[in-house]
Amino acid sequence: MGALVEVRSLVKHFPVRGGVLNRVIGRVHAVNDVSFQVQRGEVLGVVGESGCGKSTLGKCVIRLQEPTAGEVLYEGRPITGLSHSELMPYRRKMQIIFQDPYSSLNPRMTVRAILKEVLTFHRLASGAALEERIRSLIEKVGLRPEAADKFPHEFSGGQRQRIGIARALALDPEFLVADEPVSALDVSIQAQVLNLMMDLREEFGLTMLFVSHDLKVVEHFCDRVIVMYLGHIMEEIACEDLQERSIHPYTRALLGANPINDPDERRPLTVLEGDVPSPYDPPKGCPFAGRCSIASDRCRSEMPPLETRSDSWRVACFEV
Amino acid sequence: MIRRFLGSRALRKFSRDKLALVSLVVILLYLGVAGAVGFFGFIDREDTTDRIGPDNQVGWFETPTVEQRIHALEFYLDQIDGALGRRDPAKALAAIDFFGLRLASTDPDEVGETLDEVAEPFDELYEVLEEDAFDDDPANEERLGDVEEGILGMFVEPEGGAGRFRRLALAFGTDRQGRSILLRALYSIKVAVQIGLVSALISVLIGTLLGGAAAFFGGWVDAAVVWLYSTFSAIPYIVLLMVLASMFLGSSYEGTLVPVYVAFCSTFWIGPCRVIRGEVMKLRELEYVQAATAVGFGRMRVLMKHVLPNTTHLMFINFSLLFIGAIKAEVILSFLNLGVKNEPSWGVMINQSRQEVISGFMWQIGTATFFMFALVLAFNVLSDALQDAFDPKHV
Amino acid sequence: MWAYILRRLLYNIPVYLGIIALLMVALRVNDPVWGFLGKNADQEAYEVKKHAMGLDRPFHEQYIGFLGELATFDFERESWTQQGRTVGDLVADSIGPSLAITVPAMALTTLVALVIAILSAYTRGRLPDKFMMVSAVLGMSISFLVYIIFGQYWGAYVLNDRLGTEVFAIQGYESGLANWKHYCLLPVLISTIVAVGYDTRFYRAVMVEETNRDYIVTARAKGAGKGRIMFVHMLKNAMIPIVTRVMITMPFLVMGSLLLEVYFNIPGMGRALYKAISENDFPVTEVLVALFAGVFILTVILTDVIYALVDPRVRLQ
């Protein structure tokens, strides 16, 4: 099967203005030369700490942000240069679920209004069929039919995320970007929403790009995962191989940082020394070199390329 | 949308504030009067420009001084005298009509006789008054009463509805040209509401659209709007009003309300623009705005249907503040002879009352100020309550 | 820091250019020469006057010319209505009276408003606070003009009547410190009474917001007395927005209170402008408004700079 979504050399920089004439005096390097593929039907996770560019990446893929350079291809066709009207058919196929349940829904609109607007705009249904579709969407995300006439502030965080999911699904998309969809929820609710998403993914055959800072969630939910650091991909590996076979020092550090439930089991702590470099003034060479325990001089001066180690496994490191 | 409004926290909070509800009632009353005057002609312009009686008569709550009584009698005598001196005295006598107050008899001979009877005692009393000797002789009071009876007895007040109307119209006295202060003040409500509504509405609309577009689209749109309001706000407010209003002097629009509207709208739009711009800058970062874009809505649609509707609370608050601003600014413009010209308005009334106040006659300024005060206060309380309801942190 | 100042200056230049353009267009909507000479003037006089003023040149020429005048502080234009006097003369003569009213008025208003605001914030929610705030709202609902009319009536007419002497002049002005009380004190008092309401509410709001801040709560928890907190801690921080606001009102000092000057016949800048407009004195009108706007913008820049000095967060923008 071909890749549904392919990202080639994607770059996103944010200009910083200053000085007398408010000229651009620098850039925040959010995403640096990132390339990967998302196969049809799979869930690809993107993981990393705050500020590594994963959210920006997700938004660039569905063109909520415009990439500074690079391409995004959908079903082999580039969507990065398209105009607003040319992009319209793709908008139907690509949707997004947001992170903050408290600001992702328009407070002035009822659930019905939100869904209706989306459906009517794309002329997907009208009249009785429209009502039926709304009702079924609400039911699919696990809410009661009465929810249709309520306003967002009448729901809890988890329920609002469900509404957000319903909105994303309304257009019957093929591809979904989930931007930290459960990060703002309580742990017990996280599990519920994640299970819902898994069920829906199976039912609708969705392909997903799942962005998160929580490696455990990604490991549980995704097929493959990309580990990002300061806008670069450090490692790309299948989730079932993550624990045993991942080798990038940063990936290992992230895995080690996850608390285990068993207080008796002892593990060596991989403590990361040093500070996170700023994306505004990135260092030469490998971005992780400053905190890496095995970094060499070569690591500090040269950027390690992302090499394919085996089928669907890539690593960017000189030392492993 | 109505349901959401009715059930919202803000409305509930607002309704608990009794003072705010009272203000709302007051405002609705005023709007009702304005509508009655404007659309149903309950008081028309003639009512405000025709004479109703002698000038500077006091209202109900004050007893007229001796000077004022004699002054009033002098007025009536002059009217009759003037009529008798015309070529057709009978017709002239019949034409005397002050809101229904007419002469009992329009026969020139009869009237002439009665006139002669009272003329002498009246002149005597007049001289006594001139010499400031009225209080010296207690009998003067009785003499004055007799003369009054004689002169006023020549007139007959209108009956029924017209009679009640006239009496009511005299409740707050008359101005320097003998016009009913109450009627003029009530008519001014219509003028004030008209000016306030139009100016505030247009200003808020312009300000919201410009401010919203500036914050939402950023780039050169923002730069242009910010430049525009910086420019306008750099000229002191009164100077700007004056310059704009004086642009119309000598044109065909002079005397209408157009100069007032132009001056106000050009000055007032800045406030809402700044506020809405600030708010939209906050709103556009919210995720539901991004979601709308992800669904495929165009920028314009997102702005108009998702962003701006979430600023309506600010629009309301600014509207009420600008309404007040317009009413108060009208007073100042009228004082500078650049405001309302062909109609009564509170500004016109207050301006005209300057001379009267010096002689101690407070009725015109008092009435105009009172009516204006009630409306402005109601709006002040209302906008405070609105701000409280929508932003609990507001002090 | 200097970059910031330079940036503010550069930014405001197009704003000022815009103001001048706006002003010039507005004043030329009604042909100023016809307006001055009257409709029945003869054609020749019209042409002469128009040419003398340079009003027959194309607009952009006049625009550049005017900017040149302003940039070189050239105030040699002659007034049309007051023979032989230049704008420069007028400005020099009118600044004094304007300042004689506005400076004391602003000082007094700020002082009184601060005191009332502090008292209000101190007794927040209780009777004195409520009373003061209600009075402020009531006071703000009456037109400035009414205060002036009554002020003049009671302060001048009535008082003079009762006391038999002229304590306050009904109108007019004479320079000199000895004359100040007679001519200026009444307008200053009126101005203060009107402005106090607005300022008090603002200052009180600022202070109340400060009292809610965490550092105040901490100070209270440490046991500091209420009074000490108010004056030492809070006032310092509340000073920033207060000073900013005072500075913003500075340019209006120069303009003078137009209403007071016109009403009391005090020959200040405000009245000069009013006369210029109503008498169709075009050259004076143009320069005076341009002057006001220029002073205003300079003050805005000054305020921005002071703000940046005081609040380090602003500088980094």
PDB file of C-alpha atoms in Angstrom, chain B residues 395, chain C residues 204-217 229 233-241:
ATOM      1  CA  VAL B 395     -13.905  46.764  39.505  1.00  0.00           C
TER       2      VAL B 395
ATOM      3  CA  ARG C 204      -9.612  53.475  42.720  1.00  0.00           C
ATOM      4  CA  ALA C 205      -9.871  50.681  40.164  1.00  0.00           C
ATOM      5  CA  VAL C 206      -6.108  50.584  39.804  1.00  0.00           C
ATOM      6  CA  MET C 207      -5.596  50.450  43.550  1.00  0.00           C
ATOM      7  CA  VAL C 208      -8.232  47.854  44.182  1.00  0.00           C
ATOM      8  CA  GLU C 209      -6.665  45.699  41.516  1.00  0.00           C
ATOM      9  CA  GLU C 210      -3.340  46.076  43.268  1.00  0.00           C
ATOM     10  CA  THR C 211      -4.790  45.051  46.606  1.00  0.00           C
ATOM     11  CA  ASN C 212      -5.849  41.780  45.057  1.00  0.00           C
ATOM     12  CA  ARG C 213      -2.378  40.915  44.026  1.00  0.00           C
ATOM     13  CA  ASP C 214      -0.562  38.103  45.700  1.00  0.00           C
ATOM     14  CA  TYR C 215       2.230  40.195  47.107  1.00  0.00           C
ATOM     15  CA  ILE C 216      -0.243  42.224  49.095  1.00  0.00           C
ATOM     16  CA  VAL C 217      -1.845  39.098  50.458  1.00  0.00           C
ATOM     17  CA  ILE C 229       0.728  48.186  53.049  1.00  0.00           C
ATOM     18  CA  HIS C 233       3.773  48.652  48.837  1.00  0.00           C
ATOM     19  CA  MET C 234       0.731  49.360  46.859  1.00  0.00           C
ATOM     20  CA  LEU C 235       1.136  52.953  45.944  1.00  0.00           C
ATOM     21  CA  LYS C 236       4.482  52.307  44.364  1.00  0.00           C
ATOM     22  CA  ASN C 237       3.111  49.757  41.955  1.00  0.00           C
ATOM     23  CA  ALA C 238      -0.128  51.550  41.377  1.00  0.00           C
ATOM     24  CA  MET C 239       1.906  54.571  40.413  1.00  0.00           C
ATOM     25  CA  ILE C 240       2.740  53.185  37.000  1.00  0.00           C
ATOM     26  CA  PRO C 241      -0.702  53.312  35.449  1.00  0.00           C
TER      27      PRO C 241
END
